[in-house]
């Protein structure tokens, strides 16, 4: 069973690979957004990866011993950012993003001429904000966040992955 636990840990961590230098570039309409893992910061006895996200915020992330992706919150506690092994969970991505439900574990996305499968699609209920927050994410194993839909006051905004560099390997799409 420790082998099963290690397999679950490894597979969950593949959906959002945390390594310094990993980079993801998204297109949203005519805009290009660059995100990535900028460094590591040790706080207490824990190491966090500093993630520059789609909205420009910096979030300190790590995987806990239950293979959950957690973020360091402003009050020093940790909040659940993603749980790739659960069907439902309370997300702490931000105050405008509510509870998460996995809607598919076999989602595929197009990246250039490639179809990348085996993705986890997650739908989020609204949080405290009526017209803001993440509404859907798609994570592809070995790549990371491939699609994000954000609710805005003028309607949904879809961010599509156009380039990724994960573990030193570049994956190109159309751009």
Short mmCIF file of N, CA, C and O in Angstrom, two decimals, residues 4-128:
data_model
loop_
_atom_site.label_atom_id
_atom_site.label_comp_id
_atom_site.label_asym_id
_atom_site.label_seq_id
_atom_site.Cartn_x
_atom_site.Cartn_y
_atom_site.Cartn_z
N UNK A 4 1.12 1.98 -3.53
CA UNK A 4 -0.08 2.61 -4.07
C UNK A 4 -0.13 4.09 -3.71
O UNK A 4 -0.49 4.93 -4.53
N UNK A 5 0.24 4.41 -2.47
CA UNK A 5 0.26 5.81 -2.05
C UNK A 5 1.27 6.60 -2.88
O UNK A 5 0.97 7.69 -3.35
N UNK A 6 2.44 6.05 -3.11
CA UNK A 6 3.45 6.74 -3.92
C UNK A 6 2.96 6.92 -5.35
O UNK A 6 3.18 7.97 -5.96
N UNK A 7 2.27 5.92 -5.90
CA UNK A 7 1.73 6.04 -7.25
C UNK A 7 0.68 7.15 -7.30
O UNK A 7 0.65 7.94 -8.24
N UNK A 8 -0.18 7.23 -6.29
CA UNK A 8 -1.19 8.29 -6.25
C UNK A 8 -0.53 9.66 -6.12
O UNK A 8 -0.93 10.61 -6.78
N UNK A 9 0.50 9.75 -5.27
CA UNK A 9 1.21 11.02 -5.12
C UNK A 9 1.84 11.44 -6.44
O UNK A 9 1.74 12.59 -6.85
N UNK A 10 2.50 10.52 -7.10
CA UNK A 10 3.18 10.85 -8.35
C UNK A 10 2.18 11.27 -9.41
O UNK A 10 2.38 12.24 -10.11
N UNK A 11 1.07 10.54 -9.52
CA UNK A 11 0.13 10.87 -10.59
C UNK A 11 -0.57 12.20 -10.31
O UNK A 11 -0.79 12.97 -11.24
N UNK A 12 -0.91 12.49 -9.07
CA UNK A 12 -1.56 13.76 -8.76
C UNK A 12 -0.62 14.92 -9.07
O UNK A 12 -1.01 15.91 -9.66
N UNK A 13 0.65 14.77 -8.72
CA UNK A 13 1.60 15.85 -8.93
C UNK A 13 1.90 16.07 -10.41
O UNK A 13 2.37 17.15 -10.78
N UNK A 14 1.62 15.11 -11.25
CA UNK A 14 1.81 15.28 -12.69
C UNK A 14 0.84 16.31 -13.29
O UNK A 14 1.11 16.88 -14.33
N UNK A 15 -0.31 16.51 -12.64
CA UNK A 15 -1.31 17.42 -13.20
C UNK A 15 -0.94 18.89 -13.06
O UNK A 15 -1.46 19.73 -13.79
N UNK A 16 -0.09 19.22 -12.13
CA UNK A 16 0.43 20.58 -12.02
C UNK A 16 1.88 20.46 -11.54
O UNK A 16 2.15 20.55 -10.35
N UNK A 17 2.81 20.20 -12.48
CA UNK A 17 4.20 19.94 -12.11
C UNK A 17 4.85 21.18 -11.49
O UNK A 17 4.89 22.25 -12.11
N UNK A 18 5.34 21.02 -10.26
CA UNK A 18 6.02 22.11 -9.57
C UNK A 18 7.52 21.93 -9.70
O UNK A 18 8.10 21.04 -9.09
N UNK A 19 8.14 22.75 -10.52
CA UNK A 19 9.60 22.78 -10.66
C UNK A 19 9.99 24.17 -11.13
O UNK A 19 9.32 24.74 -12.01
N UNK A 20 11.03 24.71 -10.54
CA UNK A 20 11.50 26.03 -10.94
C UNK A 20 11.85 26.00 -12.42
O UNK A 20 12.49 25.08 -12.91
N UNK A 21 11.38 27.01 -13.15
CA UNK A 21 11.64 27.11 -14.58
C UNK A 21 10.48 26.63 -15.43
O UNK A 21 10.43 26.93 -16.63
N UNK A 22 9.53 25.89 -14.85
CA UNK A 22 8.36 25.50 -15.63
C UNK A 22 7.61 26.76 -16.03
O UNK A 22 7.47 27.69 -15.23
N UNK A 23 7.16 26.79 -17.28
CA UNK A 23 6.51 27.98 -17.82
C UNK A 23 5.33 27.57 -18.69
O UNK A 23 5.41 26.58 -19.42
N UNK A 24 4.26 28.35 -18.61
CA UNK A 24 3.07 28.13 -19.41
C UNK A 24 2.66 29.46 -20.02
O UNK A 24 2.62 30.48 -19.32
N UNK A 25 2.36 29.46 -21.31
CA UNK A 25 1.92 30.67 -21.99
C UNK A 25 0.53 30.41 -22.56
O UNK A 25 0.29 29.39 -23.21
N UNK A 26 -0.37 31.35 -22.28
CA UNK A 26 -1.78 31.22 -22.67
C UNK A 26 -2.18 32.34 -23.61
O UNK A 26 -1.61 33.43 -23.57
N UNK A 27 -3.18 32.04 -24.42
CA UNK A 27 -3.83 33.04 -25.27
C UNK A 27 -5.25 33.21 -24.74
O UNK A 27 -5.92 32.23 -24.42
N UNK A 28 -5.67 34.46 -24.66
CA UNK A 28 -7.05 34.79 -24.29
C UNK A 28 -7.46 35.92 -25.22
O UNK A 28 -7.04 37.06 -25.03
N UNK A 29 -8.19 35.57 -26.28
CA UNK A 29 -8.46 36.56 -27.31
C UNK A 29 -7.14 36.95 -27.97
O UNK A 29 -6.39 36.10 -28.41
N UNK A 30 -6.84 38.24 -27.96
CA UNK A 30 -5.58 38.71 -28.55
C UNK A 30 -4.46 38.83 -27.52
O UNK A 30 -3.33 39.14 -27.87
N UNK A 31 -4.78 38.60 -26.27
CA UNK A 31 -3.79 38.75 -25.19
C UNK A 31 -2.95 37.49 -25.05
O UNK A 31 -3.41 36.38 -25.28
N UNK A 32 -1.69 37.69 -24.66
CA UNK A 32 -0.77 36.59 -24.34
C UNK A 32 -0.38 36.75 -22.88
O UNK A 32 0.01 37.84 -22.45
N UNK A 33 -0.51 35.67 -22.12
CA UNK A 33 -0.23 35.70 -20.68
C UNK A 33 0.83 34.66 -20.38
O UNK A 33 0.69 33.49 -20.73
N UNK A 34 1.91 35.08 -19.71
CA UNK A 34 3.01 34.19 -19.35
C UNK A 34 2.91 33.88 -17.86
O UNK A 34 2.80 34.79 -17.03
N UNK A 35 2.92 32.60 -17.53
CA UNK A 35 2.89 32.16 -16.13
C UNK A 35 4.07 31.22 -15.90
O UNK A 35 4.67 30.73 -16.86
N UNK A 36 4.37 30.93 -14.65
CA UNK A 36 5.43 29.98 -14.41
C UNK A 36 5.83 29.87 -12.95
O UNK A 36 5.34 30.61 -12.09
N UNK A 37 6.74 28.94 -12.71
CA UNK A 37 7.30 28.73 -11.38
C UNK A 37 8.60 29.52 -11.31
O UNK A 37 9.56 29.22 -12.01
N UNK A 38 8.61 30.56 -10.47
CA UNK A 38 9.74 31.50 -10.42
C UNK A 38 10.83 31.12 -9.44
O UNK A 38 11.96 31.57 -9.58
N UNK A 39 10.49 30.37 -8.42
CA UNK A 39 11.50 30.05 -7.41
C UNK A 39 10.90 29.22 -6.30
O UNK A 39 9.75 28.77 -6.38
N UNK A 40 11.69 29.04 -5.26
CA UNK A 40 11.27 28.29 -4.07
C UNK A 40 11.51 29.18 -2.86
O UNK A 40 12.50 29.89 -2.79
N UNK A 41 10.59 29.11 -1.91
CA UNK A 41 10.75 29.86 -0.67
C UNK A 41 10.48 28.91 0.50
O UNK A 41 9.47 28.20 0.50
N UNK A 42 11.40 28.89 1.44
CA UNK A 42 11.22 28.04 2.62
C UNK A 42 10.56 28.89 3.71
O UNK A 42 11.06 29.96 4.05
N UNK A 43 9.43 28.41 4.20
CA UNK A 43 8.72 29.09 5.28
C UNK A 43 8.50 28.05 6.37
O UNK A 43 7.81 27.06 6.16
N UNK A 44 9.12 28.27 7.50
CA UNK A 44 9.10 27.27 8.56
C UNK A 44 9.82 26.03 8.08
O UNK A 44 10.94 26.11 7.57
N UNK A 45 9.18 24.89 8.20
CA UNK A 45 9.81 23.64 7.74
C UNK A 45 9.28 23.19 6.39
O UNK A 45 9.50 22.06 5.97
N UNK A 46 8.60 24.09 5.67
CA UNK A 46 8.01 23.72 4.38
C UNK A 46 8.60 24.56 3.25
O UNK A 46 8.89 25.74 3.42
N UNK A 47 8.73 23.91 2.08
CA UNK A 47 9.18 24.61 0.89
C UNK A 47 7.99 24.84 -0.03
O UNK A 47 7.23 23.91 -0.31
N UNK A 48 7.86 26.07 -0.49
CA UNK A 48 6.79 26.45 -1.40
C UNK A 48 7.39 26.89 -2.74
O UNK A 48 8.42 27.56 -2.77
N UNK A 49 6.70 26.53 -3.81
CA UNK A 49 7.08 26.99 -5.14
C UNK A 49 6.31 28.28 -5.41
O UNK A 49 5.10 28.33 -5.16
N UNK A 50 6.99 29.29 -5.90
CA UNK A 50 6.36 30.58 -6.18
C UNK A 50 5.84 30.55 -7.61
O UNK A 50 6.61 30.49 -8.56
N UNK A 51 4.52 30.57 -7.71
CA UNK A 51 3.83 30.48 -9.01
C UNK A 51 3.27 31.84 -9.38
O UNK A 51 2.48 32.43 -8.63
N UNK A 52 3.70 32.35 -10.54
CA UNK A 52 3.13 33.58 -11.10
C UNK A 52 1.96 33.13 -11.95
O UNK A 52 2.14 32.45 -12.96
N UNK A 53 0.73 33.48 -11.55
CA UNK A 53 -0.46 32.95 -12.19
C UNK A 53 -1.00 33.80 -13.33
O UNK A 53 -0.45 34.85 -13.68
N UNK A 54 -2.09 33.34 -13.89
CA UNK A 54 -2.73 33.98 -15.04
C UNK A 54 -3.12 35.42 -14.74
O UNK A 54 -2.96 36.30 -15.58
N UNK A 55 -3.64 35.68 -13.54
CA UNK A 55 -4.07 37.04 -13.23
C UNK A 55 -2.93 37.91 -12.70
O UNK A 55 -3.16 39.03 -12.28
N UNK A 56 -1.71 37.39 -12.74
CA UNK A 56 -0.55 38.16 -12.31
C UNK A 56 -0.19 37.98 -10.85
O UNK A 56 0.86 38.45 -10.42
N UNK A 57 -1.03 37.31 -10.10
CA UNK A 57 -0.75 37.11 -8.67
C UNK A 57 0.36 36.09 -8.49
O UNK A 57 0.56 35.21 -9.31
N UNK A 58 1.07 36.21 -7.38
CA UNK A 58 2.07 35.22 -7.00
C UNK A 58 1.47 34.39 -5.86
O UNK A 58 0.99 34.94 -4.88
N UNK A 59 1.51 33.07 -6.05
CA UNK A 59 0.96 32.15 -5.06
C UNK A 59 2.05 31.17 -4.67
O UNK A 59 2.78 30.68 -5.52
N UNK A 60 2.16 30.90 -3.38
CA UNK A 60 3.12 29.90 -2.89
C UNK A 60 2.39 28.57 -2.80
O UNK A 60 1.42 28.44 -2.06
N UNK A 61 2.88 27.58 -3.58
CA UNK A 61 2.21 26.29 -3.71
C UNK A 61 3.13 25.15 -3.30
O UNK A 61 4.35 25.24 -3.47
N UNK A 62 2.54 24.08 -2.81
CA UNK A 62 3.27 22.83 -2.56
C UNK A 62 2.25 21.70 -2.54
O UNK A 62 1.04 21.94 -2.41
N UNK A 63 2.75 20.49 -2.67
CA UNK A 63 1.91 19.31 -2.48
C UNK A 63 2.07 18.84 -1.05
O UNK A 63 3.20 18.72 -0.56
N UNK A 64 0.95 18.58 -0.36
CA UNK A 64 1.04 18.06 1.00
C UNK A 64 1.15 16.53 0.95
O UNK A 64 1.21 15.93 -0.12
N UNK A 65 1.19 15.91 2.12
CA UNK A 65 1.39 14.46 2.18
C UNK A 65 0.18 13.66 1.71
O UNK A 65 0.23 12.44 1.62
N UNK A 66 -0.93 14.33 1.37
CA UNK A 66 -2.10 13.65 0.81
C UNK A 66 -2.23 13.92 -0.68
O UNK A 66 -3.28 13.72 -1.26
N UNK A 67 -1.15 14.41 -1.30
CA UNK A 67 -1.09 14.70 -2.74
C UNK A 67 -2.05 15.82 -3.15
O UNK A 67 -2.47 15.90 -4.29
N UNK A 68 -2.39 16.69 -2.21
CA UNK A 68 -3.23 17.83 -2.50
C UNK A 68 -2.34 19.04 -2.78
O UNK A 68 -1.35 19.25 -2.08
N UNK A 69 -2.70 19.81 -3.78
CA UNK A 69 -1.98 21.04 -4.08
C UNK A 69 -2.54 22.12 -3.18
O UNK A 69 -3.73 22.45 -3.27
N UNK A 70 -1.69 22.64 -2.29
CA UNK A 70 -2.14 23.65 -1.32
C UNK A 70 -1.38 24.95 -1.54
O UNK A 70 -0.25 24.96 -2.02
N UNK A 71 -2.05 26.04 -1.17
CA UNK A 71 -1.47 27.37 -1.29
C UNK A 71 -1.33 27.97 0.10
O UNK A 71 -2.18 27.75 0.98
N UNK A 72 -0.25 28.71 0.29
CA UNK A 72 -0.05 29.45 1.53
C UNK A 72 -0.95 30.68 1.49
O UNK A 72 -0.86 31.49 0.56
N UNK A 73 -1.84 30.81 2.47
CA UNK A 73 -2.77 31.93 2.52
C UNK A 73 -2.16 33.09 3.28
O UNK A 73 -1.15 32.93 3.98
N UNK A 74 -2.78 34.26 3.17
CA UNK A 74 -2.24 35.46 3.82
C UNK A 74 -2.12 35.34 5.33
O UNK A 74 -1.24 35.96 5.92
N UNK A 75 -2.99 34.54 5.95
CA UNK A 75 -2.95 34.40 7.40
C UNK A 75 -1.94 33.35 7.87
O UNK A 75 -1.85 33.05 9.05
N UNK A 76 -1.18 32.76 6.94
CA UNK A 76 -0.17 31.77 7.29
C UNK A 76 -0.67 30.34 7.26
O UNK A 76 0.12 29.41 7.38
N UNK A 77 -1.98 30.16 7.10
CA UNK A 77 -2.51 28.79 6.99
C UNK A 77 -2.42 28.35 5.53
O UNK A 77 -2.04 29.13 4.65
N UNK A 78 -2.78 27.11 5.28
CA UNK A 78 -2.79 26.60 3.92
C UNK A 78 -4.23 26.35 3.47
O UNK A 78 -5.05 25.91 4.26
N UNK A 79 -4.49 26.65 2.20
CA UNK A 79 -5.80 26.41 1.62
C UNK A 79 -5.66 25.47 0.44
O UNK A 79 -4.65 25.48 -0.27
N UNK A 80 -6.68 24.70 0.20
CA UNK A 80 -6.67 23.72 -0.88
C UNK A 80 -6.80 24.42 -2.22
O UNK A 80 -7.78 25.12 -2.48
N UNK A 81 -5.81 24.27 -3.09
CA UNK A 81 -5.82 24.86 -4.42
C UNK A 81 -6.39 23.85 -5.42
O UNK A 81 -7.15 24.22 -6.29
N UNK A 82 -6.00 22.58 -5.29
CA UNK A 82 -6.54 21.51 -6.13
C UNK A 82 -6.33 20.17 -5.45
O UNK A 82 -5.32 19.95 -4.79
N UNK A 83 -7.31 19.28 -5.64
CA UNK A 83 -7.20 17.90 -5.15
C UNK A 83 -7.55 16.99 -6.33
O UNK A 83 -8.72 16.74 -6.60
N UNK A 84 -6.52 16.54 -7.03
CA UNK A 84 -6.72 15.79 -8.26
C UNK A 84 -7.24 14.37 -8.02
O UNK A 84 -7.65 13.70 -8.96
N UNK A 85 -7.26 13.93 -6.77
CA UNK A 85 -7.76 12.59 -6.45
C UNK A 85 -9.21 12.61 -5.95
O UNK A 85 -9.81 11.56 -5.79
N UNK A 86 -9.76 13.79 -5.70
CA UNK A 86 -11.12 13.90 -5.17
C UNK A 86 -12.11 14.17 -6.29
O UNK A 86 -11.74 14.66 -7.36
N UNK A 87 -13.37 13.85 -6.05
CA UNK A 87 -14.43 14.19 -7.01
C UNK A 87 -15.00 15.58 -6.74
O UNK A 87 -15.44 16.26 -7.65
N UNK A 88 -14.98 15.97 -5.45
CA UNK A 88 -15.47 17.30 -5.03
C UNK A 88 -14.57 17.79 -3.90
O UNK A 88 -14.14 17.00 -3.07
N UNK A 89 -14.35 19.11 -3.89
CA UNK A 89 -13.57 19.71 -2.80
C UNK A 89 -13.84 21.21 -2.74
O UNK A 89 -14.33 21.80 -3.70
N UNK A 90 -13.52 21.81 -1.60
CA UNK A 90 -13.65 23.25 -1.44
C UNK A 90 -12.34 23.90 -1.85
O UNK A 90 -11.31 23.68 -1.23
N UNK A 91 -12.39 24.69 -2.89
CA UNK A 91 -11.20 25.33 -3.44
C UNK A 91 -10.94 26.66 -2.75
O UNK A 91 -11.87 27.39 -2.42
N UNK A 92 -9.66 26.97 -2.56
CA UNK A 92 -9.25 28.26 -2.01
C UNK A 92 -8.39 28.99 -3.03
O UNK A 92 -7.44 29.68 -2.69
N UNK A 93 -8.71 28.84 -4.34
CA UNK A 93 -7.97 29.55 -5.38
C UNK A 93 -8.04 31.04 -5.10
O UNK A 93 -7.03 31.75 -5.14
N UNK A 94 -9.24 31.54 -4.84
CA UNK A 94 -9.45 32.92 -4.45
C UNK A 94 -10.86 33.01 -3.85
O UNK A 94 -11.62 32.04 -3.91
N UNK A 95 -11.22 34.15 -3.31
CA UNK A 95 -12.53 34.27 -2.65
C UNK A 95 -13.69 34.24 -3.63
O UNK A 95 -14.83 34.00 -3.24
N UNK A 96 -13.42 34.46 -4.91
CA UNK A 96 -14.47 34.48 -5.92
C UNK A 96 -14.71 33.11 -6.55
O UNK A 96 -15.59 32.97 -7.40
N UNK A 97 -13.93 32.11 -6.18
CA UNK A 97 -14.05 30.77 -6.74
C UNK A 97 -14.57 29.83 -5.66
O UNK A 97 -13.97 29.74 -4.59
N UNK A 98 -15.67 29.16 -5.96
CA UNK A 98 -16.31 28.31 -4.97
C UNK A 98 -15.91 26.84 -5.06
O UNK A 98 -14.87 26.50 -5.63
N UNK A 99 -16.75 25.97 -4.51
CA UNK A 99 -16.46 24.53 -4.50
C UNK A 99 -16.23 23.95 -5.89
O UNK A 99 -16.84 24.39 -6.86
N UNK A 100 -15.37 22.94 -5.95
CA UNK A 100 -14.96 22.32 -7.21
C UNK A 100 -15.57 20.94 -7.36
O UNK A 100 -15.68 20.20 -6.38
N UNK A 101 -15.92 20.60 -8.60
CA UNK A 101 -16.40 19.26 -8.94
C UNK A 101 -15.66 18.80 -10.19
O UNK A 101 -15.62 19.52 -11.19
N UNK A 102 -15.09 17.59 -10.13
CA UNK A 102 -14.46 17.02 -11.32
C UNK A 102 -15.58 16.58 -12.26
O UNK A 102 -16.46 15.81 -11.87
N UNK A 103 -15.55 17.10 -13.50
CA UNK A 103 -16.60 16.74 -14.47
C UNK A 103 -16.11 15.72 -15.49
O UNK A 103 -16.92 15.12 -16.20
N UNK A 104 -14.80 15.52 -15.59
CA UNK A 104 -14.26 14.51 -16.51
C UNK A 104 -12.83 14.18 -16.12
O UNK A 104 -12.10 15.04 -15.64
N UNK A 105 -12.45 12.92 -16.34
CA UNK A 105 -11.06 12.49 -16.11
C UNK A 105 -10.43 11.99 -17.40
O UNK A 105 -9.39 11.38 -17.38
N UNK A 106 -11.08 12.29 -18.51
CA UNK A 106 -10.57 11.85 -19.82
C UNK A 106 -10.64 12.99 -20.83
O UNK A 106 -10.82 12.77 -22.01
N UNK A 107 -10.51 14.21 -20.35
CA UNK A 107 -10.64 15.41 -21.19
C UNK A 107 -9.45 15.52 -22.12
O UNK A 107 -8.33 15.22 -21.73
N UNK A 108 -9.68 15.95 -23.33
CA UNK A 108 -8.60 16.16 -24.30
C UNK A 108 -8.60 17.62 -24.74
O UNK A 108 -9.66 18.25 -24.83
N UNK A 109 -7.42 18.15 -24.99
CA UNK A 109 -7.27 19.51 -25.51
C UNK A 109 -6.38 19.47 -26.74
O UNK A 109 -5.53 18.59 -26.88
N UNK A 110 -6.59 20.42 -27.63
CA UNK A 110 -5.76 20.56 -28.82
C UNK A 110 -4.65 21.55 -28.50
O UNK A 110 -4.92 22.63 -28.00
N UNK A 111 -3.44 21.16 -28.79
CA UNK A 111 -2.29 22.06 -28.64
C UNK A 111 -1.52 21.98 -29.94
O UNK A 111 -0.78 21.02 -30.18
N UNK A 112 -1.77 22.96 -30.80
CA UNK A 112 -1.19 22.91 -32.13
C UNK A 112 -1.78 21.74 -32.89
O UNK A 112 -2.99 21.58 -32.96
N UNK A 113 -0.92 20.88 -33.43
CA UNK A 113 -1.39 19.71 -34.18
C UNK A 113 -1.51 18.48 -33.29
O UNK A 113 -1.77 17.39 -33.77
N UNK A 114 -1.30 18.66 -31.99
CA UNK A 114 -1.35 17.54 -31.05
C UNK A 114 -2.67 17.53 -30.29
O UNK A 114 -3.19 18.59 -29.96
N UNK A 115 -3.16 16.35 -29.99
CA UNK A 115 -4.27 16.20 -29.06
C UNK A 115 -3.69 15.59 -27.79
O UNK A 115 -3.07 14.52 -27.84
N UNK A 116 -3.85 16.30 -26.69
CA UNK A 116 -3.35 15.83 -25.40
C UNK A 116 -4.53 15.34 -24.59
O UNK A 116 -5.47 16.11 -24.32
N UNK A 117 -4.50 14.08 -24.20
CA UNK A 117 -5.63 13.48 -23.50
C UNK A 117 -5.33 13.18 -22.05
O UNK A 117 -4.27 13.50 -21.52
N UNK A 118 -6.28 12.53 -21.41
CA UNK A 118 -6.14 12.12 -20.02
C UNK A 118 -6.28 13.26 -19.04
O UNK A 118 -5.87 13.16 -17.89
N UNK A 119 -6.88 14.36 -19.50
CA UNK A 119 -6.99 15.54 -18.64
C UNK A 119 -8.11 15.44 -17.63
O UNK A 119 -9.08 14.70 -17.80
N UNK A 120 -7.96 16.21 -16.58
CA UNK A 120 -9.00 16.36 -15.56
C UNK A 120 -9.66 17.72 -15.78
O UNK A 120 -8.97 18.75 -15.76
N UNK A 121 -10.97 17.70 -16.01
CA UNK A 121 -11.73 18.95 -16.14
C UNK A 121 -12.47 19.19 -14.83
O UNK A 121 -13.11 18.28 -14.29
N UNK A 122 -12.36 20.40 -14.33
CA UNK A 122 -12.95 20.77 -13.04
C UNK A 122 -13.85 21.98 -13.25
O UNK A 122 -13.45 22.96 -13.86
N UNK A 123 -15.08 21.89 -12.74
CA UNK A 123 -16.04 23.00 -12.78
C UNK A 123 -16.13 23.57 -11.36
O UNK A 123 -16.18 22.81 -10.40
N UNK A 124 -16.13 24.90 -11.25
CA UNK A 124 -16.22 25.57 -9.95
C UNK A 124 -17.54 26.33 -9.86
O UNK A 124 -17.96 26.97 -10.82
N UNK A 125 -18.16 26.26 -8.71
CA UNK A 125 -19.32 27.10 -8.43
C UNK A 125 -18.83 28.50 -8.11
O UNK A 125 -17.68 28.68 -7.70
N UNK A 126 -19.70 29.50 -8.25
CA UNK A 126 -19.28 30.86 -7.87
C UNK A 126 -18.97 30.94 -6.38
O UNK A 126 -19.59 30.24 -5.57
N UNK A 127 -18.03 31.79 -6.05
CA UNK A 127 -17.69 32.04 -4.66
C UNK A 127 -18.44 33.26 -4.14
O UNK A 127 -19.63 33.44 -4.43
N UNK A 128 -17.74 34.15 -3.45
CA UNK A 128 -18.37 35.32 -2.84
C UNK A 128 -18.70 36.42 -3.82
O UNK A 128 -19.41 37.36 -3.48
#
